[in-house]
Amino acid sequence: MSYLAPLAPARVDMYVIRPMLWLLLGLLALRLAWHDPRASLRASGFLLPALAIGAIQVGISAIAAFLLGWGRSPYGHAPLAIILNLWYAGALLVGRELARWYLVSAMKQRSEALAVAATTVLLWLVTLSPHAVTQLTDPDRAFDYLGRFALPAMAASLLATYLALLGGPLASIGYLGVLTAFEWLSPLLPDLPWPVAAMIGVMVPLLGLLLIQPEEAAEAEEGGISLHWMVAAVLLVVIVWFNTGVFGVRPVLVQGISMEPGFHTGDVVIVRPVDPEDLKVGDIIQFRDGNHDVLHRIIEIRQEEGGLVFITQGDNNDAPDPPVPAEHVRGRLALHIPKAGLPGIYFKRLVTAVVR
């Protein structure tokens, strides 16, 4: 519903159009549910666990912020601003969660797993900013957005959908309401490195899924949410950690022709952190150059007054790069996987074309 922003003044769009549209959607879900025996407003014991999981997630984020830093909230905290923001965030929360509850309830008869997956993805997508998605041309910016917003939002959407399935809309409103209240009411918000934000934002909801899962759902029932969901979720977290360098290595997507014929666009290389003193001529390194990373070969090493300086050059380039100080070196090539990144490149092009 953020696509309506260009059609109205910003304040009207934010405080009138969007809240009213979401509330109308929620009322529509209630009306449909009134005549649908598959939907029930039950809250059988799941509201308190949902509130507790939300409080735990906020608490862990606050502890991390005390260690790593706080930032000022971008939202106003004057009395009128608080009232308007609560109206906006509350209307979106209630309308969205009523829609979530009806969707997952209406689809669960065919396949509970499919109902949860489809509802999770649909309501995750509506939380993403189209403008932010189209700006993810820089790898570091893309990692930052995925770690801080996209992956935590996906994990929260999954937990909220499962809560709505088990306990009705009040359960998912309870969990997301705690997160929303903290985000909109706190004058200070955690300013965490994106790997830490991703870890907290993904792990807590996944652990919450394990905590609320009924005993009968722990068995591998046909069409139900069972162990394979948990395995998939854990694999997602491992992928996130791998991309952040938690395991001591980091994948890098090759883009451009400067290292042909050995490396081509779409190849993936694994880079391992290295002590600059251990580097030698001929090593392929990743280094920071302005706002982007470069993967080139060392052709000369100099010892200058400020320390080691590396002269690099792409195998397909005619001239060397500007000198690279040791502190700009991010790692040395450890593994080369040809063509492994091509699906990601094609998917990104598809998403960009659709959004535009």
Coordinates of C-alpha atoms in Angstrom, one line a residue:
M1 CA 0.0 0.0 0.0
S2 CA 3.1 2.2 0.0
Y3 CA 2.6 2.5 -3.8
L4 CA 0.0 5.1 -3.2
A5 CA 2.5 7.6 -1.7
P6 CA 3.1 9.5 -5.0
L7 CA -0.7 10.1 -5.4
A8 CA -1.2 12.1 -2.2
P9 CA 0.7 14.5 0.1
A10 CA 3.0 12.6 2.4
R11 CA 1.2 13.3 5.7
V12 CA -2.2 12.5 4.1
D13 CA -0.8 9.3 2.7
M14 CA 0.8 8.3 6.0
Y15 CA -1.8 9.3 8.5
V16 CA -5.1 8.9 6.5
I17 CA -4.9 6.8 3.4
R18 CA -2.7 3.9 4.5
P19 CA -4.2 3.4 8.0
M20 CA -7.7 3.5 6.5
L21 CA -6.9 1.1 3.8
W22 CA -5.4 -1.4 6.2
L23 CA -8.3 -1.1 8.6
L24 CA -10.7 -1.6 5.7
L25 CA -8.8 -4.7 4.8
G26 CA -9.0 -5.9 8.4
L27 CA -12.8 -5.3 8.5
L28 CA -13.1 -7.2 5.2
A29 CA -11.2 -10.1 6.7
L30 CA -13.5 -10.1 9.8
R31 CA -16.6 -10.0 7.5
L32 CA -15.4 -12.9 5.5
A33 CA -14.4 -14.9 8.6
W34 CA -17.9 -14.3 10.1
H35 CA -19.3 -16.7 7.5
D36 CA -16.3 -19.0 7.3
P37 CA -16.1 -21.9 9.8
R38 CA -12.4 -22.3 9.0
A39 CA -11.6 -19.0 10.8
S40 CA -11.9 -18.6 14.5
L41 CA -11.0 -15.7 16.8
R42 CA -9.5 -18.1 19.3
A43 CA -6.6 -17.1 21.5
S44 CA -6.2 -20.3 23.4
G45 CA -3.2 -19.6 25.5
F46 CA -0.9 -18.1 22.9
L47 CA -1.2 -14.4 23.7
L48 CA 1.1 -14.5 26.7
P49 CA 3.8 -16.5 25.0
A50 CA 3.6 -14.1 22.0
L51 CA 4.0 -11.1 24.3
A52 CA 6.9 -12.8 26.0
I53 CA 8.7 -13.6 22.8
G54 CA 8.3 -10.0 21.6
A55 CA 9.7 -8.8 25.0
I56 CA 12.6 -11.2 24.8
Q57 CA 13.5 -9.9 21.3
V58 CA 13.4 -6.3 22.4
G59 CA 15.4 -7.1 25.6
I60 CA 18.1 -8.9 23.6
S61 CA 18.3 -6.0 21.2
A62 CA 18.6 -3.6 24.1
I63 CA 21.4 -5.6 25.7
A64 CA 23.3 -5.6 22.4
A65 CA 22.7 -1.9 22.1
F66 CA 24.3 -1.2 25.5
L67 CA 27.3 -3.1 24.3
L68 CA 27.5 -1.8 20.7
G69 CA 25.7 1.5 20.7
W70 CA 22.3 3.3 20.5
G71 CA 21.0 5.7 17.9
R72 CA 18.4 8.4 18.0
S73 CA 14.9 7.4 16.8
P74 CA 13.8 8.9 13.5
Y75 CA 10.3 9.4 14.8
G76 CA 8.9 12.4 16.6
H77 CA 8.2 12.2 20.3
A78 CA 6.1 15.3 20.9
P79 CA 2.6 14.4 22.3
L80 CA 0.9 15.0 18.9
A81 CA 3.6 13.0 17.0
I82 CA 3.2 10.1 19.4
I83 CA -0.6 10.0 18.9
L84 CA -0.3 10.2 15.1
N85 CA 2.4 7.6 15.0
L86 CA 0.5 5.2 17.3
W87 CA -2.6 5.7 15.1
Y88 CA -0.6 4.9 11.9
A89 CA 1.4 1.9 13.3
G90 CA -1.6 0.5 15.2
A91 CA -3.9 0.7 12.2
L92 CA -1.4 -1.0 10.0
L93 CA -0.7 -3.7 12.7
V94 CA -4.4 -4.5 13.3
G95 CA -5.4 -4.5 9.7
R96 CA -2.5 -6.6 8.5
E97 CA -2.8 -9.2 11.3
L98 CA -6.5 -9.6 10.7
A99 CA -5.7 -10.2 7.1
R100 CA -2.9 -12.6 8.0
W101 CA -5.2 -14.6 10.3
Y102 CA -8.0 -14.9 7.7
L103 CA -5.6 -15.9 4.9
V104 CA -3.8 -18.6 6.8
S105 CA -7.0 -19.9 8.3
A106 CA -8.8 -20.1 4.9
M107 CA -5.9 -21.9 3.2
K108 CA -4.9 -24.3 5.9
Q109 CA -7.5 -27.0 4.9
R110 CA -5.5 -27.8 1.7
S111 CA -2.1 -27.7 3.2
E112 CA -1.0 -26.1 6.5
A113 CA 2.6 -25.7 5.3
L114 CA 1.5 -24.1 2.1
A115 CA -0.9 -21.8 4.0
V116 CA 1.9 -20.6 6.3
A117 CA 4.4 -20.2 3.6
A118 CA 2.2 -18.3 1.2
T119 CA 0.8 -16.0 3.9
T120 CA 4.3 -15.4 5.4
V121 CA 5.8 -14.4 2.0
L122 CA 2.9 -12.2 0.9
L123 CA 2.8 -10.2 4.1
W124 CA 6.6 -10.0 4.2
L125 CA 6.6 -8.5 0.7
V126 CA 4.2 -5.7 1.6
T127 CA 6.5 -4.6 4.4
L128 CA 9.5 -4.1 2.1
S129 CA 10.2 -0.7 0.6
P130 CA 10.2 -0.8 -3.3
H131 CA 12.5 2.2 -3.3
A132 CA 15.0 0.4 -1.0
V133 CA 14.9 -2.7 -3.1
T134 CA 15.8 -0.8 -6.3
Q135 CA 18.7 0.9 -4.6
L136 CA 20.5 -2.4 -3.7
T137 CA 23.2 -2.1 -6.4
D138 CA 26.1 -1.8 -3.9
P139 CA 26.9 -5.2 -2.3
D140 CA 27.5 -3.6 1.1
R141 CA 24.2 -1.7 1.0
A142 CA 22.4 -4.9 -0.1
F143 CA 23.9 -6.9 2.8
D144 CA 23.0 -4.1 5.2
Y145 CA 19.4 -3.9 4.1
L146 CA 19.0 -7.7 4.1
G147 CA 20.5 -8.1 7.5
R148 CA 18.8 -5.1 9.2
F149 CA 15.4 -5.3 7.6
A150 CA 14.5 -8.0 5.0
L151 CA 15.6 -11.2 6.8
P152 CA 14.4 -10.1 10.3
A153 CA 11.1 -9.1 8.7
M154 CA 10.8 -12.5 7.0
A155 CA 11.4 -14.3 10.3
A156 CA 8.9 -12.1 12.2
S157 CA 6.3 -12.7 9.5
L158 CA 6.8 -16.5 9.8
L159 CA 6.4 -16.4 13.5
A160 CA 3.4 -14.1 13.3
T161 CA 1.7 -16.3 10.7
Y162 CA 2.2 -19.4 12.9
L163 CA 0.9 -17.5 15.9
A164 CA -2.2 -16.4 13.9
L165 CA -2.8 -20.0 12.8
L166 CA -2.6 -21.4 16.4
G167 CA -4.0 -18.5 18.5
G168 CA -5.8 -16.2 16.2
P169 CA -5.1 -12.5 15.4
L170 CA -4.6 -11.5 19.0
A171 CA -1.5 -13.7 19.3
S172 CA 0.2 -12.3 16.2
I173 CA -0.8 -8.7 17.2
G174 CA 0.7 -9.4 20.7
Y175 CA 4.1 -10.4 19.3
L176 CA 4.4 -7.7 16.6
G177 CA 2.8 -5.1 18.9
V178 CA 5.6 -5.3 21.3
L179 CA 8.2 -4.8 18.5
T180 CA 6.1 -2.0 17.0
A181 CA 5.7 -0.2 20.3
F182 CA 9.4 -0.3 21.0
E183 CA 10.3 1.0 17.5
W184 CA 7.8 3.9 17.5
L185 CA 7.9 4.9 21.2
S186 CA 11.5 4.6 22.3
P187 CA 13.5 7.8 21.8
L188 CA 16.6 5.6 21.4
L189 CA 16.9 2.6 19.2
P190 CA 19.7 -0.1 18.9
D191 CA 22.3 1.0 16.3
L192 CA 23.8 -2.5 15.7
P193 CA 26.1 -3.8 13.0
W194 CA 23.9 -5.5 10.5
P195 CA 25.3 -9.0 11.2
V196 CA 24.2 -8.6 14.8
A197 CA 20.9 -7.2 13.9
A198 CA 20.3 -10.1 11.5
M199 CA 21.3 -12.7 14.1
I200 CA 18.9 -11.3 16.7
G201 CA 16.1 -10.6 14.3
V202 CA 16.2 -14.1 12.8
M203 CA 17.2 -16.3 15.7
V204 CA 14.6 -15.0 18.3
P205 CA 11.6 -15.6 16.1
L206 CA 12.9 -19.1 15.1
L207 CA 13.4 -20.0 18.7
G208 CA 10.0 -18.7 19.4
L209 CA 8.6 -21.1 16.7
L210 CA 10.2 -24.0 18.6
L211 CA 8.8 -22.8 21.9
I212 CA 5.2 -22.4 20.8
Q213 CA 5.0 -25.5 18.6
P214 CA 2.4 -27.9 20.0
E215 CA 3.5 -31.4 20.9
E216 CA 1.4 -33.0 18.1
A217 CA 3.0 -30.6 15.5
A218 CA 6.4 -31.9 16.5
E219 CA 5.5 -35.2 14.8
A220 CA 6.0 -35.4 11.0
E221 CA 2.3 -35.1 10.0
E222 CA 1.4 -34.9 6.3
G223 CA 0.7 -31.3 5.3
G224 CA 1.7 -30.0 8.8
I225 CA 4.6 -27.8 10.0
S226 CA 7.2 -30.2 11.3
L227 CA 10.9 -30.7 11.6
H228 CA 11.6 -29.8 8.0
W229 CA 10.4 -26.2 8.6
M230 CA 12.9 -25.9 11.5
V231 CA 15.7 -27.4 9.4
A232 CA 15.0 -24.9 6.6
A233 CA 14.9 -22.0 9.1
V234 CA 18.2 -23.1 10.7
L235 CA 19.8 -23.4 7.2
L236 CA 18.6 -19.8 6.5
V237 CA 20.4 -18.6 9.6
V238 CA 23.6 -20.4 8.7
I239 CA 23.5 -18.8 5.2
V240 CA 23.1 -15.4 6.9
W241 CA 26.1 -16.0 9.2
F242 CA 28.2 -17.4 6.3
N243 CA 27.6 -14.2 4.3
T244 CA 28.5 -12.0 7.3
G245 CA 31.9 -13.7 7.8
V246 CA 31.0 -15.2 11.2
F247 CA 32.7 -18.5 10.1
G248 CA 35.9 -16.8 9.1
V249 CA 35.2 -16.7 5.4
R250 CA 32.9 -14.6 3.2
P251 CA 31.5 -15.2 -0.3
V252 CA 32.0 -12.5 -3.0
L253 CA 30.2 -12.3 -6.3
V254 CA 32.4 -11.5 -9.2
Q255 CA 31.1 -8.7 -11.4
G256 CA 32.9 -7.3 -14.4
I257 CA 35.6 -8.5 -16.8
S258 CA 38.8 -7.2 -15.1
M259 CA 39.8 -10.7 -13.9
E260 CA 39.0 -12.6 -17.1
P261 CA 39.8 -15.2 -18.3
G262 CA 40.2 -16.8 -14.9
F263 CA 37.1 -15.2 -13.3
H264 CA 33.9 -14.2 -15.0
T265 CA 30.8 -12.3 -14.0
G266 CA 28.6 -14.6 -11.9
D267 CA 31.4 -16.6 -10.4
V268 CA 31.6 -16.7 -6.6
V269 CA 34.9 -16.6 -4.7
I270 CA 35.4 -17.3 -1.0
V271 CA 37.6 -14.7 0.7
R272 CA 39.4 -15.4 4.0
P273 CA 40.7 -12.6 6.3
V274 CA 44.5 -12.5 6.2
D275 CA 47.4 -10.7 7.9
P276 CA 48.8 -8.2 5.3
E277 CA 52.3 -9.4 6.3
D278 CA 51.5 -12.9 5.0
L279 CA 50.5 -11.6 1.5
K280 CA 52.9 -12.1 -1.4
V281 CA 53.1 -11.1 -5.1
G282 CA 50.6 -13.2 -7.1
D283 CA 48.0 -13.4 -4.4
I284 CA 44.4 -12.4 -5.3
I285 CA 43.0 -10.1 -2.7
Q286 CA 39.7 -8.3 -2.0
F287 CA 40.2 -4.6 -1.0
R288 CA 38.1 -1.6 -0.4
D289 CA 38.2 1.1 -3.1
G290 CA 36.0 4.1 -2.3
N291 CA 32.4 2.7 -2.0
H292 CA 33.0 -0.7 -3.5
D293 CA 35.1 -3.8 -3.2
V294 CA 37.6 -4.9 -5.8
L295 CA 39.1 -8.4 -6.4
H296 CA 42.5 -8.1 -8.1
R297 CA 46.0 -9.7 -8.1
I298 CA 49.0 -8.3 -6.3
I299 CA 51.8 -7.4 -8.7
E300 CA 54.1 -5.5 -6.3
I301 CA 54.5 -5.0 -2.5
R302 CA 56.1 -1.8 -1.1
Q303 CA 57.2 -0.9 2.3
E304 CA 56.5 2.8 2.9
E305 CA 56.6 5.1 5.9
G306 CA 53.0 4.5 6.7
G307 CA 53.3 0.7 6.4
L308 CA 52.8 -1.9 3.7
V309 CA 51.3 -0.8 0.3
F310 CA 50.1 -3.2 -2.3
I311 CA 50.1 -2.6 -6.1
T312 CA 47.3 -4.6 -7.7
Q313 CA 46.0 -5.1 -11.2
G314 CA 43.2 -7.0 -12.9
D315 CA 44.4 -9.8 -15.0
N316 CA 42.5 -8.4 -18.0
N317 CA 43.5 -4.7 -17.3
D318 CA 46.3 -2.8 -19.0
A319 CA 47.3 -0.7 -16.1
P320 CA 47.7 -1.2 -12.3
D321 CA 45.3 0.2 -9.7
P322 CA 46.2 3.0 -7.3
P323 CA 48.3 1.8 -4.3
V324 CA 46.2 -0.1 -1.7
P325 CA 47.1 0.5 1.9
A326 CA 47.2 -2.6 4.1
E327 CA 44.2 -1.4 6.2
H328 CA 42.1 -1.6 3.0
V329 CA 42.7 -5.3 2.4
R330 CA 39.6 -7.3 3.4
G331 CA 40.9 -10.8 2.6
R332 CA 42.7 -13.2 0.2
L333 CA 41.1 -15.6 -2.3
A334 CA 40.5 -19.1 -0.7
L335 CA 38.1 -20.8 -3.2
H336 CA 36.7 -20.1 -6.6
I337 CA 33.2 -21.5 -7.6
P338 CA 32.5 -20.8 -11.3
K339 CA 28.9 -19.6 -12.2
A340 CA 27.5 -20.1 -8.7
G341 CA 26.2 -16.5 -8.5
L342 CA 24.4 -16.4 -11.9
P343 CA 21.0 -17.3 -10.5
G344 CA 21.2 -14.4 -8.0
I345 CA 22.2 -12.0 -10.8
Y346 CA 19.2 -13.1 -12.9
F347 CA 16.8 -12.9 -10.0
K348 CA 18.0 -9.4 -9.1
R349 CA 17.5 -8.2 -12.7
L350 CA 14.0 -9.7 -12.7
V351 CA 13.0 -8.0 -9.4
T352 CA 14.4 -4.7 -10.6
A353 CA 12.5 -4.9 -13.9
V354 CA 9.2 -5.8 -12.1
V355 CA 9.5 -3.1 -9.5
R356 CA 10.4 -0.4 -12.0

